[in-house]
mmCIF file of C-alpha atoms in Angstrom:
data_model
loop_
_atom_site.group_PDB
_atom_site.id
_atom_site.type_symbol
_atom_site.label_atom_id
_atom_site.label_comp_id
_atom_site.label_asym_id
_atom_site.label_seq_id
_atom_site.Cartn_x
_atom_site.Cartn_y
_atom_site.Cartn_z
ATOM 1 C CA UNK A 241 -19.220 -0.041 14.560
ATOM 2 C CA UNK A 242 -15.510 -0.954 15.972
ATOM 3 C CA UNK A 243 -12.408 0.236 17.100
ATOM 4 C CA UNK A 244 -9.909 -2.415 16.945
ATOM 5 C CA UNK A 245 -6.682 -2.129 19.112
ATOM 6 C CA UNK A 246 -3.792 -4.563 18.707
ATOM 7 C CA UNK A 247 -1.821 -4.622 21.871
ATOM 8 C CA UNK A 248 1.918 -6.158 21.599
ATOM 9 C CA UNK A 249 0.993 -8.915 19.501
ATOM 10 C CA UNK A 250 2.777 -11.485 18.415
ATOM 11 C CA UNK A 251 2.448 -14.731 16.380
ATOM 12 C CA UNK A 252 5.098 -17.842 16.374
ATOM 13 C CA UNK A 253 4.787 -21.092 14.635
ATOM 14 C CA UNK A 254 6.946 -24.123 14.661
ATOM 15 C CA UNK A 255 9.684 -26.050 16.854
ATOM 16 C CA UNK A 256 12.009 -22.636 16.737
ATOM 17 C CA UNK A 257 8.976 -20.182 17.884
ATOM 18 C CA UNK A 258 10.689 -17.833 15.733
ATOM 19 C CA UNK A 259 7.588 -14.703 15.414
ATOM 20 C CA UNK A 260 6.245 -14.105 11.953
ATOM 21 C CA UNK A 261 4.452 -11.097 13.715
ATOM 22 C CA UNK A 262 6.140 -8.989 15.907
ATOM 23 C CA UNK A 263 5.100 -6.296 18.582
ATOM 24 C CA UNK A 264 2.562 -5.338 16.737
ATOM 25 C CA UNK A 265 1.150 -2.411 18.014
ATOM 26 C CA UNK A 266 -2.234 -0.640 16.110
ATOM 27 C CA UNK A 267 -5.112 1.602 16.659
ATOM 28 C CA UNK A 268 -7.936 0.950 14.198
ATOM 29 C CA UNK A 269 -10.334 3.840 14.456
ATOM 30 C CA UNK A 270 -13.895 3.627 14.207
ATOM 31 C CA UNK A 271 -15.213 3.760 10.851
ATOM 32 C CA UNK A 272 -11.594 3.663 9.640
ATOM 33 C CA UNK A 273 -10.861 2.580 5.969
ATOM 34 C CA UNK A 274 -6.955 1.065 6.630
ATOM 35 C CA UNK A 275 -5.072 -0.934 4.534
ATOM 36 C CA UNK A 276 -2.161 -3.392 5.229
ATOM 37 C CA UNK A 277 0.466 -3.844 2.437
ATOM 38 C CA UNK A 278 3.802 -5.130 2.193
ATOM 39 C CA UNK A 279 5.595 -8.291 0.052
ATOM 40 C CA UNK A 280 4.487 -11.426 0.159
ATOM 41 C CA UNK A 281 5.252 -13.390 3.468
ATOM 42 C CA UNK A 282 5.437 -10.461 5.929
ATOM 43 C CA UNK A 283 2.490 -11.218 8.033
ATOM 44 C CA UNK A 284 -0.364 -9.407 7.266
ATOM 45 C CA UNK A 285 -2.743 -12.060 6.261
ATOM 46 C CA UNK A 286 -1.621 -13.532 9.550
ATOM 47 C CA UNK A 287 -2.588 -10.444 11.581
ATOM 48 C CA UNK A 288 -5.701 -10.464 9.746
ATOM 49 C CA UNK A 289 -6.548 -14.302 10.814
ATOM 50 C CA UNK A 290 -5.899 -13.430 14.149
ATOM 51 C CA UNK A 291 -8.537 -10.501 14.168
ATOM 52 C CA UNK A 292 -11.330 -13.098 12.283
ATOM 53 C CA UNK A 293 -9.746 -15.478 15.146
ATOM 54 C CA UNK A 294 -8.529 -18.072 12.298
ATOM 55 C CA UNK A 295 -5.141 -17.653 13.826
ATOM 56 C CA UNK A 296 -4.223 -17.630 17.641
ATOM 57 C CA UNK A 297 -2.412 -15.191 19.409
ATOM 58 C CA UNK A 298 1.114 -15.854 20.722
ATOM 59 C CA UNK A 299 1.208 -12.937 22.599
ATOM 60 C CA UNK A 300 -0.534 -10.106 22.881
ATOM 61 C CA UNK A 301 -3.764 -8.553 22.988
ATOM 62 C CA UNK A 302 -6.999 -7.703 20.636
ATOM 63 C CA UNK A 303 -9.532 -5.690 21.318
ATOM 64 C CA UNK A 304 -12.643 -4.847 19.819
ATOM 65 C CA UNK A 305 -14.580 -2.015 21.228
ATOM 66 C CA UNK A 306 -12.212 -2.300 24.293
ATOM 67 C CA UNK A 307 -13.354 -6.137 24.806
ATOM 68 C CA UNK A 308 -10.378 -8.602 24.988
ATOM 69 C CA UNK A 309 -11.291 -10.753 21.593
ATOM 70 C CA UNK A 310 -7.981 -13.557 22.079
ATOM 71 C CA UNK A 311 -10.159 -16.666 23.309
ATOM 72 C CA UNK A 312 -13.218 -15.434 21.871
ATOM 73 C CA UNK A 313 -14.579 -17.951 18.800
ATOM 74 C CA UNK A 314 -14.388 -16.561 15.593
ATOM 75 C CA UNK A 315 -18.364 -16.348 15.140
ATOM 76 C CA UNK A 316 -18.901 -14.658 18.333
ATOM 77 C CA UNK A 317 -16.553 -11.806 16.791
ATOM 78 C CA UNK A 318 -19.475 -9.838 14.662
ATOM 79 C CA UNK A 319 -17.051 -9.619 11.863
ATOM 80 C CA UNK A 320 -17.017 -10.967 8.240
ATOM 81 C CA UNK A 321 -14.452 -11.850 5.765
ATOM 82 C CA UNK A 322 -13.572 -11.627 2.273
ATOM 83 C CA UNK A 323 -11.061 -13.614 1.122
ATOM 84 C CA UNK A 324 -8.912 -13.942 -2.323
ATOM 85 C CA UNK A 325 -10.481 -17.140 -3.497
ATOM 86 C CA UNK A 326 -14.088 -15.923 -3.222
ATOM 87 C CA UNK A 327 -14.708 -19.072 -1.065
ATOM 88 C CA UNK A 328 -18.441 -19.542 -2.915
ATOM 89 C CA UNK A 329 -20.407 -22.962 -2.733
ATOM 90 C CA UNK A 330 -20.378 -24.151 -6.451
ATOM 91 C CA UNK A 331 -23.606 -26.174 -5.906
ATOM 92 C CA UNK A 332 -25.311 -22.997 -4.542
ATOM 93 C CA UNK A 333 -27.060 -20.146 -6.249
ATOM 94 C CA UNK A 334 -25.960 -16.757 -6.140
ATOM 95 C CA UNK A 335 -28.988 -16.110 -3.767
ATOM 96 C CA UNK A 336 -28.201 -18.961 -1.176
ATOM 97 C CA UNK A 337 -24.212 -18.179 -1.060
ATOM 98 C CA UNK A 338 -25.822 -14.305 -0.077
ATOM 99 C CA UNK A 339 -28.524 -16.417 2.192
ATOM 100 C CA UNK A 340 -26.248 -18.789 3.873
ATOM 101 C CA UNK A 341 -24.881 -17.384 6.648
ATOM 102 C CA UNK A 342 -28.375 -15.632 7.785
ATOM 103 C CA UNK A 343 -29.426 -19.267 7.456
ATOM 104 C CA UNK A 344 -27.427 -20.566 9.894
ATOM 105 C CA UNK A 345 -27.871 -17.864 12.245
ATOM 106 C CA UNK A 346 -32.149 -18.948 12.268
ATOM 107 C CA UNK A 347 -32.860 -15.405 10.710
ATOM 108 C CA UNK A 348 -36.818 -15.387 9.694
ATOM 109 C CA UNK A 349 -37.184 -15.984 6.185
ATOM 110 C CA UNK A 350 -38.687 -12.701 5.275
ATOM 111 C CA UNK A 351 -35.876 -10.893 6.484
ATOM 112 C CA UNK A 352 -32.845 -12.635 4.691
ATOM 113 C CA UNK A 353 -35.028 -12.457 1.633
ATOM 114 C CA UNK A 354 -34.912 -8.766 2.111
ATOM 115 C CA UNK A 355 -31.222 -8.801 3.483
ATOM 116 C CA UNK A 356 -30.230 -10.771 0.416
ATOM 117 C CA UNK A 357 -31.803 -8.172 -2.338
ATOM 118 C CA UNK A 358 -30.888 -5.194 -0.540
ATOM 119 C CA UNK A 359 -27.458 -6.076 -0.939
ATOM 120 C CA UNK A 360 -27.459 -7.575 -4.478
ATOM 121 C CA UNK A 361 -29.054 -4.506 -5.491
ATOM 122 C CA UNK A 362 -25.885 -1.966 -4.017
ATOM 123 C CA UNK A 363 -24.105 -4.708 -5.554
ATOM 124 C CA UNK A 364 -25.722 -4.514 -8.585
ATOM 125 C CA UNK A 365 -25.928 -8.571 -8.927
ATOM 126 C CA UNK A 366 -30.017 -8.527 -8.978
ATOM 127 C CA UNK A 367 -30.113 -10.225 -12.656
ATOM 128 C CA UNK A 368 -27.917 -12.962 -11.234
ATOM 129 C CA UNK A 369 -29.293 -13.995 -7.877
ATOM 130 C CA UNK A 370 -30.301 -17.497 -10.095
ATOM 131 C CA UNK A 371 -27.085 -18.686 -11.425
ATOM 132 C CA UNK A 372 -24.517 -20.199 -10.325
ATOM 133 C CA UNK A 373 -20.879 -19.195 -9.309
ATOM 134 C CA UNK A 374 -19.277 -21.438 -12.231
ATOM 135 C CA UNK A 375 -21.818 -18.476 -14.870
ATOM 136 C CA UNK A 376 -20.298 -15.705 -13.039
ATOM 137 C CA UNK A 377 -16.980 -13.911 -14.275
ATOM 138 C CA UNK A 378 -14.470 -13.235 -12.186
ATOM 139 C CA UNK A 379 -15.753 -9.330 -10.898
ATOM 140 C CA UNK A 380 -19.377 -10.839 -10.507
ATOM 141 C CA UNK A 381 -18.249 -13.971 -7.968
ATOM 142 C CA UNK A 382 -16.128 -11.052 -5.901
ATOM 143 C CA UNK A 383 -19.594 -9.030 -5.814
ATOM 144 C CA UNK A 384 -21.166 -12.273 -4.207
ATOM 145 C CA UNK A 385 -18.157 -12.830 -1.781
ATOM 146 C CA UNK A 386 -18.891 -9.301 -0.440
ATOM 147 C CA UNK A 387 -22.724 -9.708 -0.522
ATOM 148 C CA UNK A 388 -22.367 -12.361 1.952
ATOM 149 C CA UNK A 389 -20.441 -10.045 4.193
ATOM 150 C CA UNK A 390 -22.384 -7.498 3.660
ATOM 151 C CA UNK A 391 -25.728 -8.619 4.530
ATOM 152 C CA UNK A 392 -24.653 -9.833 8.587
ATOM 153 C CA UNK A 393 -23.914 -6.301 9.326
ATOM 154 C CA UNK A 394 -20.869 -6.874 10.936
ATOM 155 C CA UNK A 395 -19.260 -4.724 12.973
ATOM 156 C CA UNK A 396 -15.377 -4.731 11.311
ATOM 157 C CA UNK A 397 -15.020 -5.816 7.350
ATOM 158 C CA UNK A 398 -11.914 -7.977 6.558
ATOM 159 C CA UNK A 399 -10.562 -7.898 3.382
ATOM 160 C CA UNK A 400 -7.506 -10.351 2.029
ATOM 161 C CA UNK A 401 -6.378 -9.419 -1.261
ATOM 162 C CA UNK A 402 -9.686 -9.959 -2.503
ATOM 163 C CA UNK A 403 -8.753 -8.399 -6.293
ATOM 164 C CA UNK A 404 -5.677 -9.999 -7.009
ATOM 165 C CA UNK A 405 -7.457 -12.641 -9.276
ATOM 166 C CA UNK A 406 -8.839 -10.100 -11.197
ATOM 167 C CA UNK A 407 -7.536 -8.743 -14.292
ATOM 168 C CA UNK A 408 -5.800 -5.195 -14.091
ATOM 169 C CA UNK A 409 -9.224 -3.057 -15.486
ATOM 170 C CA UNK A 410 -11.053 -4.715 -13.985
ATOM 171 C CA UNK A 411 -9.267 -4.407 -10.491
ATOM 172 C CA UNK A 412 -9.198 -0.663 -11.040
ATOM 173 C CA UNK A 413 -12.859 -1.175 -11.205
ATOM 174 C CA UNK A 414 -13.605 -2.907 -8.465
ATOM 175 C CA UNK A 415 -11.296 -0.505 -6.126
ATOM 176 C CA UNK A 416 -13.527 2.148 -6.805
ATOM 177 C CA UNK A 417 -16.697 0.062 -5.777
ATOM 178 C CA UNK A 418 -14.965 -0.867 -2.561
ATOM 179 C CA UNK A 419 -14.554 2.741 -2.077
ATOM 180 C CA UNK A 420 -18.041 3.686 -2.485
ATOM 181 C CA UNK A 421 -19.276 1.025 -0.568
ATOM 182 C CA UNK A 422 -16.948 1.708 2.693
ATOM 183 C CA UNK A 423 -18.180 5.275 2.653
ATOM 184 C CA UNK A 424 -22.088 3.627 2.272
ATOM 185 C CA UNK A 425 -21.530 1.128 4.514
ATOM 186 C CA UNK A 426 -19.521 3.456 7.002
ATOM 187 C CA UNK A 427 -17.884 0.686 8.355
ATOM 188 C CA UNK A 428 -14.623 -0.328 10.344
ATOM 189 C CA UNK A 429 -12.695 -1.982 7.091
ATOM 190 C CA UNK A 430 -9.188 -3.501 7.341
ATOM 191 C CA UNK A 431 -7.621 -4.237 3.725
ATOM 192 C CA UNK A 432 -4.966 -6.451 2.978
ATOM 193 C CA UNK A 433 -3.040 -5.825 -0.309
ATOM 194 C CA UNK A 434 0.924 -6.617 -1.584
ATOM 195 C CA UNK A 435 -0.248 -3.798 -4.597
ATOM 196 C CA UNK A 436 0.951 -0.712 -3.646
ATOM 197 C CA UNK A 437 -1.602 1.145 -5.858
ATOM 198 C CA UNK A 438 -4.008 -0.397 -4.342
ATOM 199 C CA UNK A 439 -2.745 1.291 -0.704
ATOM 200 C CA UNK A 440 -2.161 4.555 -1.926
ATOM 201 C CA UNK A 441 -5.835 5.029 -3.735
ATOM 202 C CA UNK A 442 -8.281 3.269 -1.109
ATOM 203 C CA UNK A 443 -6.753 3.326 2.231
ATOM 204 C CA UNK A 444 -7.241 6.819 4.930
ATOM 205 C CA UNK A 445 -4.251 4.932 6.232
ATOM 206 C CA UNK A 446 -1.502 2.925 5.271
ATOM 207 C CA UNK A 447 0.655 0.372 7.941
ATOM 208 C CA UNK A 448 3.415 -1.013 5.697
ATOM 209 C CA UNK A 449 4.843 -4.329 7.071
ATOM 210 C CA UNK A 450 8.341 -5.877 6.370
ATOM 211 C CA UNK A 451 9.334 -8.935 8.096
ATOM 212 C CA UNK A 452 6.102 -9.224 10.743
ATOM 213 C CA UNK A 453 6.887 -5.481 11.711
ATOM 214 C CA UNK A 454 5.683 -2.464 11.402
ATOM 215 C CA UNK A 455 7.363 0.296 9.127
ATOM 216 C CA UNK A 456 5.184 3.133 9.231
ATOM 217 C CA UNK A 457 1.509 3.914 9.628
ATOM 218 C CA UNK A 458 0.241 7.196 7.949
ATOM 219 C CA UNK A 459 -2.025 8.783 5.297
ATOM 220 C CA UNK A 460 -1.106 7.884 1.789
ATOM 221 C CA UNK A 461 0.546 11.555 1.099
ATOM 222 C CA UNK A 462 2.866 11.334 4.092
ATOM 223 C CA UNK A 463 3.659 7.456 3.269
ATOM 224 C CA UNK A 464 4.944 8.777 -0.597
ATOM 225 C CA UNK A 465 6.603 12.181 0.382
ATOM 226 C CA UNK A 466 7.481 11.531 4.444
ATOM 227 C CA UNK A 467 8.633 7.488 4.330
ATOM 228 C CA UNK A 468 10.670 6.847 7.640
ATOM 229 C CA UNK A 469 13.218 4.606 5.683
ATOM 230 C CA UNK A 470 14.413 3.272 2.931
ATOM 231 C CA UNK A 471 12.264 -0.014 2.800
ATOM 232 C CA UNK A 472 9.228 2.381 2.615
ATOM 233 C CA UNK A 473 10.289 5.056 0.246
ATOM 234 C CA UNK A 474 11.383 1.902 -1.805
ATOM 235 C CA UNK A 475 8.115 0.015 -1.779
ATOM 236 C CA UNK A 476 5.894 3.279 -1.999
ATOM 237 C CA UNK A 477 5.680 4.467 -5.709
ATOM 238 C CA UNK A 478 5.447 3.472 -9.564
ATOM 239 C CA UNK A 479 7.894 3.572 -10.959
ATOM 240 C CA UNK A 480 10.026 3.470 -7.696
ATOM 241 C CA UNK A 481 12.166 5.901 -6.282
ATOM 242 C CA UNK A 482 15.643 6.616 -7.016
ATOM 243 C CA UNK A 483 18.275 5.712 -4.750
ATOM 244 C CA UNK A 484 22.422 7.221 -5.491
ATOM 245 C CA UNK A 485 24.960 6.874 -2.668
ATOM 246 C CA UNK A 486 27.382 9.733 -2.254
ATOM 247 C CA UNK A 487 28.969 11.449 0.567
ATOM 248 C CA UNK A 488 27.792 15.316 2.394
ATOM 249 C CA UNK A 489 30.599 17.589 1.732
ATOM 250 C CA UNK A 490 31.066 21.441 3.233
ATOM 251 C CA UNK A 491 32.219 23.785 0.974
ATOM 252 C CA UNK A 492 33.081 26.779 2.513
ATOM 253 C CA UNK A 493 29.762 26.537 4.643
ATOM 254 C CA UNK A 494 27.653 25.059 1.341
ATOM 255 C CA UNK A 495 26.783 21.768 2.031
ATOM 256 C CA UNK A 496 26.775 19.559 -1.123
ATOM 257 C CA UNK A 497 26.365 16.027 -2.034
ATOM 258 C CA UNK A 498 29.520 14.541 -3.832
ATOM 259 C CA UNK A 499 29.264 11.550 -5.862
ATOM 260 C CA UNK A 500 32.523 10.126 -8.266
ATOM 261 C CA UNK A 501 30.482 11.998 -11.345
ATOM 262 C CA UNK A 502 28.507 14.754 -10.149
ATOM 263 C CA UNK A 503 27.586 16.945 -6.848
ATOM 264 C CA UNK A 504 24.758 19.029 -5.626
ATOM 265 C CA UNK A 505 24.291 21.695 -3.502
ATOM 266 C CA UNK A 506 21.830 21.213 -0.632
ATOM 267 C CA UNK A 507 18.901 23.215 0.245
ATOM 268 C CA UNK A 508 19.741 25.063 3.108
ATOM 269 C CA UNK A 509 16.877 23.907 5.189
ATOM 270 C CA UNK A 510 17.677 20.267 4.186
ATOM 271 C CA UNK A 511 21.725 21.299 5.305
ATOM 272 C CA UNK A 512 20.939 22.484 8.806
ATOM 273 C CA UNK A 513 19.283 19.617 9.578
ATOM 274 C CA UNK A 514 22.148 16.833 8.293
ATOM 275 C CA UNK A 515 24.320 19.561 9.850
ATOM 276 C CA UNK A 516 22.998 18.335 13.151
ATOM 277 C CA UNK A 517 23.168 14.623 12.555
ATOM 278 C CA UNK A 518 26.664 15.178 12.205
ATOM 279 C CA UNK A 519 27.059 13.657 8.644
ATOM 280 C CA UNK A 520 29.851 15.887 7.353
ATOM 281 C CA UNK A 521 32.293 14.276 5.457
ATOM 282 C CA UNK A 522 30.263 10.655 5.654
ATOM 283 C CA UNK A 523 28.512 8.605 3.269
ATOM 284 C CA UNK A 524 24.843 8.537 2.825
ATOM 285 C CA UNK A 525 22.115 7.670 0.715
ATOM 286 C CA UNK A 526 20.036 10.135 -1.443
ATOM 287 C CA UNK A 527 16.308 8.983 -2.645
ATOM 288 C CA UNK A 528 14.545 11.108 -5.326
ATOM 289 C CA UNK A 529 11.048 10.425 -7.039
ATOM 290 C CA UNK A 530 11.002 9.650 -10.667
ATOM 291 C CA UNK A 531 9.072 12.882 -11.052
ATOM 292 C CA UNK A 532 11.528 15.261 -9.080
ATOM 293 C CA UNK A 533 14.438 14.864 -11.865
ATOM 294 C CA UNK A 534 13.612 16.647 -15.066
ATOM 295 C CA UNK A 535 15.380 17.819 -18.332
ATOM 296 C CA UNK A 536 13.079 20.396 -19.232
ATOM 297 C CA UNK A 537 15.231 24.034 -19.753
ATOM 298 C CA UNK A 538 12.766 26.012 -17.274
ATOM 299 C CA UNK A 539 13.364 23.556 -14.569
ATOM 300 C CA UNK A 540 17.539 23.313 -14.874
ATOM 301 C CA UNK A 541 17.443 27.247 -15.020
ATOM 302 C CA UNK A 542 15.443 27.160 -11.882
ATOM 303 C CA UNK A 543 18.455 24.786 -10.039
ATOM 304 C CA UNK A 544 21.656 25.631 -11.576
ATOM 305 C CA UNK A 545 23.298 23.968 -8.589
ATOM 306 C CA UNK A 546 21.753 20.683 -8.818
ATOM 307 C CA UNK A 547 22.418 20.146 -12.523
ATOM 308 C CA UNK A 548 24.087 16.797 -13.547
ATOM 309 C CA UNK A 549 24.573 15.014 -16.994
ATOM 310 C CA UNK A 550 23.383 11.052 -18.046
ATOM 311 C CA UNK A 551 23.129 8.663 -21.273
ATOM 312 C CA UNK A 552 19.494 7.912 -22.103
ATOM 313 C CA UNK A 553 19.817 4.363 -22.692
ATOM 314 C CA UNK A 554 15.857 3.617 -23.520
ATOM 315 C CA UNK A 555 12.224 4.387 -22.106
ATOM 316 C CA UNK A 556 8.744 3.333 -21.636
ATOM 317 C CA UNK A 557 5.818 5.219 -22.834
ATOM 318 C CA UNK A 558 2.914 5.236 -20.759
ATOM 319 C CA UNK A 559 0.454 7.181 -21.549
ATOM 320 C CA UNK A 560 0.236 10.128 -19.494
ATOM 321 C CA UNK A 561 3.948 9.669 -18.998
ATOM 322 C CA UNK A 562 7.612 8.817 -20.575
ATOM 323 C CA UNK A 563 9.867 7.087 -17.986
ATOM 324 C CA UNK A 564 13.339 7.338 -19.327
ATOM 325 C CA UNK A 565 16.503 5.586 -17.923
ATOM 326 C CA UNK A 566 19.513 7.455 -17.936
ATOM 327 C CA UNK A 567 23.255 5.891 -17.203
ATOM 328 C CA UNK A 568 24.716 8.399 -14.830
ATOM 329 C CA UNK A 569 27.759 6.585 -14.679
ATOM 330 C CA UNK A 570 27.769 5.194 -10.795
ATOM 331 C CA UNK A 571 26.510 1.144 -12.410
ATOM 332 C CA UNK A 572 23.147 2.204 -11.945
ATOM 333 C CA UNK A 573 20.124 3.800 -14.367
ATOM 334 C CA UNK A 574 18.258 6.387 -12.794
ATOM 335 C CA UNK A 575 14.437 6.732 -13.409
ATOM 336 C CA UNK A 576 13.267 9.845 -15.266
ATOM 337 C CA UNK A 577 9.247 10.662 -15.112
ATOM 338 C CA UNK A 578 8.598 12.940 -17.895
ATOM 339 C CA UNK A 579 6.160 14.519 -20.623
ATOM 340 C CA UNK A 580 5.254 12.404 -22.980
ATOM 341 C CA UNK A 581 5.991 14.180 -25.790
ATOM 342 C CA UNK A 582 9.988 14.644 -24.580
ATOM 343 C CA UNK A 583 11.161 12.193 -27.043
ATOM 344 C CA UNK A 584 15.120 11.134 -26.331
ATOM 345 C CA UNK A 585 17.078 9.253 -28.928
ATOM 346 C CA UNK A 586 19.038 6.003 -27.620
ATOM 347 C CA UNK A 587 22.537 6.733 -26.123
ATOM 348 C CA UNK A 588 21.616 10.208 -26.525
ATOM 349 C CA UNK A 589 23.938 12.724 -23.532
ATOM 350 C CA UNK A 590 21.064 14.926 -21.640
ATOM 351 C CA UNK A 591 21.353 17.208 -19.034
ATOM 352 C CA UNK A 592 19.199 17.305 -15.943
ATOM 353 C CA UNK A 593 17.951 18.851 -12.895
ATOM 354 C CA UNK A 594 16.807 17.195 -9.476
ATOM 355 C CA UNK A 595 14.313 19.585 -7.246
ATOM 356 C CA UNK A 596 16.762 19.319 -4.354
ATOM 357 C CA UNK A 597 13.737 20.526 -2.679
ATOM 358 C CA UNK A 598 12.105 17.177 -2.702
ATOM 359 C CA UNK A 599 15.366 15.024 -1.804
ATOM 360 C CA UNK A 600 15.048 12.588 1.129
ATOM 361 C CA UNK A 601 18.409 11.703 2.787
ATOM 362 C CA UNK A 602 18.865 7.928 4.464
ATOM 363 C CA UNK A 603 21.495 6.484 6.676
ATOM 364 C CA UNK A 604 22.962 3.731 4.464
ATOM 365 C CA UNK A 605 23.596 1.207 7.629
ATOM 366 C CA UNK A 606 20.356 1.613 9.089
ATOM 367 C CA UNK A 607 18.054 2.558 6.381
ATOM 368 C CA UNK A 608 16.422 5.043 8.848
ATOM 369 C CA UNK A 609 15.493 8.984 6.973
ATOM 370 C CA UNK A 610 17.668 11.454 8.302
ATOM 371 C CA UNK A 611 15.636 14.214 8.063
#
C-alpha cells in the first residue's frame, strides 16, 4: 500500500511559466479513499499526471512511501490508471485488454489467466471476457478499464473522471461499485471528479481546487457545513447555497443582520464571534443552505427573530423535494428546499424562517468565513 505526499509542487507550461498548479501541499494516507474536485481547468488532472509521472514536476516534490518519485519513469511507479476514455484496444478481447499489461511485464501464463478471472469475476464481466470493446455498453467497457488496473496490484489507484461518459443511473451505479471495491481492494485511491455528488458520496476526503490551489481538504460533512470560503460553500451542494449581502448592525447589544428589506437577529454564539472580527456596522456576506430556510408554521414559531417575507415566483419538484424560488426583493431569488407536498401558487407572498443557527458569515472582499 502507499502514502503519497506532495511537497510544494508546482506545474508551469509555456513561454510565460505562469503555474497551473500551485504550492500544492497534500498528505495522502495509506489506504485513503480521496477525491479531487473542482471546475474544469483547475489542475487536478494535472496533479494527477504528475503522480502517474505523465506530467513533470516544475517544482516540488512527490513521494511515495517516503521515496522521491519526480525522475522516476512512470512504470517503475507501481501505480495504475483509469482514465475517462476507457483507453481499451478495439482489436482486443475483453480478456487480452485485462491480460495486456501482465503480458508485457513476462508474467507466467497460468497466473494472468488466473489474475484476469479473478478480477472479471469482482467485476462481474465473466460472460464477456470474449467480446469485444465495440459489444460492450458504456458501464461494461469502464468495468474492463478497471480490470486492467486491478489485476497489477498496484500500490496507489488513479482515477480521472472515469464516469463522466456515463449516463446519470448509471453513474450512480457505478459510484457505488467503486465504493465497494476500494473497501475490497483496501487500496490507496485518488479520484478525480468536477461532480460534486460524486465528492461528497465516495470520497473519506475531499481537496477542492480553484485556480491550481488548494481550497480546503476535509471530510465531506465538514466540506458542506464548515467551507473556509465562499468558493467552497458555493461549489459544495445541490441545489447551491444561498448567498444575501447585508451589513452587522448592534442594537442595543443584539447583533442583527440588516438588509434594504429585512433583518435578523444573530445567534448569540454566532455574535460574539463577528463581535471580535470587528464587523460592526460593515458589510458582509451571509450564506444559508437551501434546506435551512423554511415556511413551515412550527419552524417560524421556533425563530420569530429571523422571520422575513418573499414572492414565490416558481419551483422544481424533485422527488423527495420541492425547491422553490422566492423574490426577496434585493435582484436576487433565494433557494427554498422543502416538502414536497408544500405546494405554492405563482407570485404567491410567503413568509419564512432561516435557522440562524446554521448561517455562515463571509468577508465579501476576501471570500474568507468569518467564523
Amino acid at each position: 500500500m502507499a502514502e503519497i505526499i506532495f511537497d510544494h509542487v508546482y506545474k508551469r507550461y509555456g513561454k510565460d511559466k505562469l503555474p497551473v498548479v500551485k504550492d500544492f501541499q497534500l498528505e495522502v494516507k495509506d489506504r485513503e479513499f480521496i477525491v479531487f474536485v473542482g471546475p474544469s481547468g483547475c489542475g487536478k488532472s494535472t496533479t494527477l499526471r504528475m503522480i502517474a509521472g505523465l506530467e513533470s514536476i516544475s517544482e516540488g516534490r512527490v513521494l511515495i512511501n517516503g521515496v522521491v518519485v519526480n525522475d522516476v519513469p512512470p512504470k517503475d511507479r507501481d501505480i495504475a490508471m483509469v482514465f475517462q476514455n476507457y483507453a481499451l484496444y478495439p482489436n482486443m478481447t475483453v480478456y487480452e485488454n485485462i491480460a495486456f499489461g501482465l503480458r508485457l511485464r513476462k508474467i507466467a501464463k497460468h497466473e494472468i489467466d488466473l489474475s484476469v478471472k479473478r478480477a472479471a469475476r469482482v467485476l462481474e464481466i465473466e460472460q464477456f471476457l470474449e467480446r469485444k470493446p465495440k459489444q460492450l455498453s458504456g458501464g461494461q467497457r469502464q468495468r474492463v478499464a478497471l480490470g486492467r488496473a486491478i489485476v497489477r496490484n498496484p500500490q496507489v489507484f488513479l482515477m480521472d473522471e472515469p464516469l463522466s461518459n456515463l449516463d446519470a443511473k448509471l453513474r450512480v451505479q457505478m459510484r457505488t461499485e467503486l465504493i465497494k471495491l476500494h473497501k475490497q481492494l483496501d487500496v490507496t485511491t485518488i479520484y478525480v471528479t468536477h461532480d460534486q455528488t460524486e465528492a461528497m458520496t465516495m470520497g473519506s476526503r475531499i481537496v477542492v481546487m480553484k485556480d491550481g490551489v488548494i481550497q480546503q481538504v476535509d471530510t465531506p460533512e465538514t466540506i458542506y457545513n464548515r467551507p473556509r470560503n465562499m468558493f467552497v460553500a458555493g461549489f459544495i451542494g445541490a441545489p447551491p447555497i444561498n448567498f444575501i449581502e447585508g451589513k452587522l448592525l448592534d442594537n442595543g447589544g443584539q447583533l442583527e443582520f440588516h438588509t434594504r428589506r429585512f433583518f435578523l437577529v444573530i445567534p448569540e454564539g454566532q455574535a460574539m464571534v463577528l463581535r471580535e472580527h470587528h464587523l460592526i456596522d460593515r458589510t458582509v456576506t451571509l450564506g444559508i443552505r437551501p434546506e435551512n430556510i423554511s415556511l413551515e408554521q412550527i419552524v417560524i414559531e421556533a425563530f420569530p427573530e429571523a422571520v422575513f417575507h418573499g414572492v414565490h415566483k416558481f419551483n422544481e419538484l424533485m422527488g423527495a423535494d420541492r425547491f422553490l424560488y422566492v423574490d426577496i426583493g434585493l435582484q436576487q431569488e433565494l433557494i427554498v428546499r422543502t416538502n414536497p407536498r408544500n405546494e405554492v401558487k405563482d407570485d404567491e407572498r410567503i413568509k419564512l424562517a432561516m435557522d440562524m443557527n446554521r448561517a455562515l458569515f463571509f468577508d465579501p472582499a476576501t471570500g474568507e468565513q468569518l467564523q
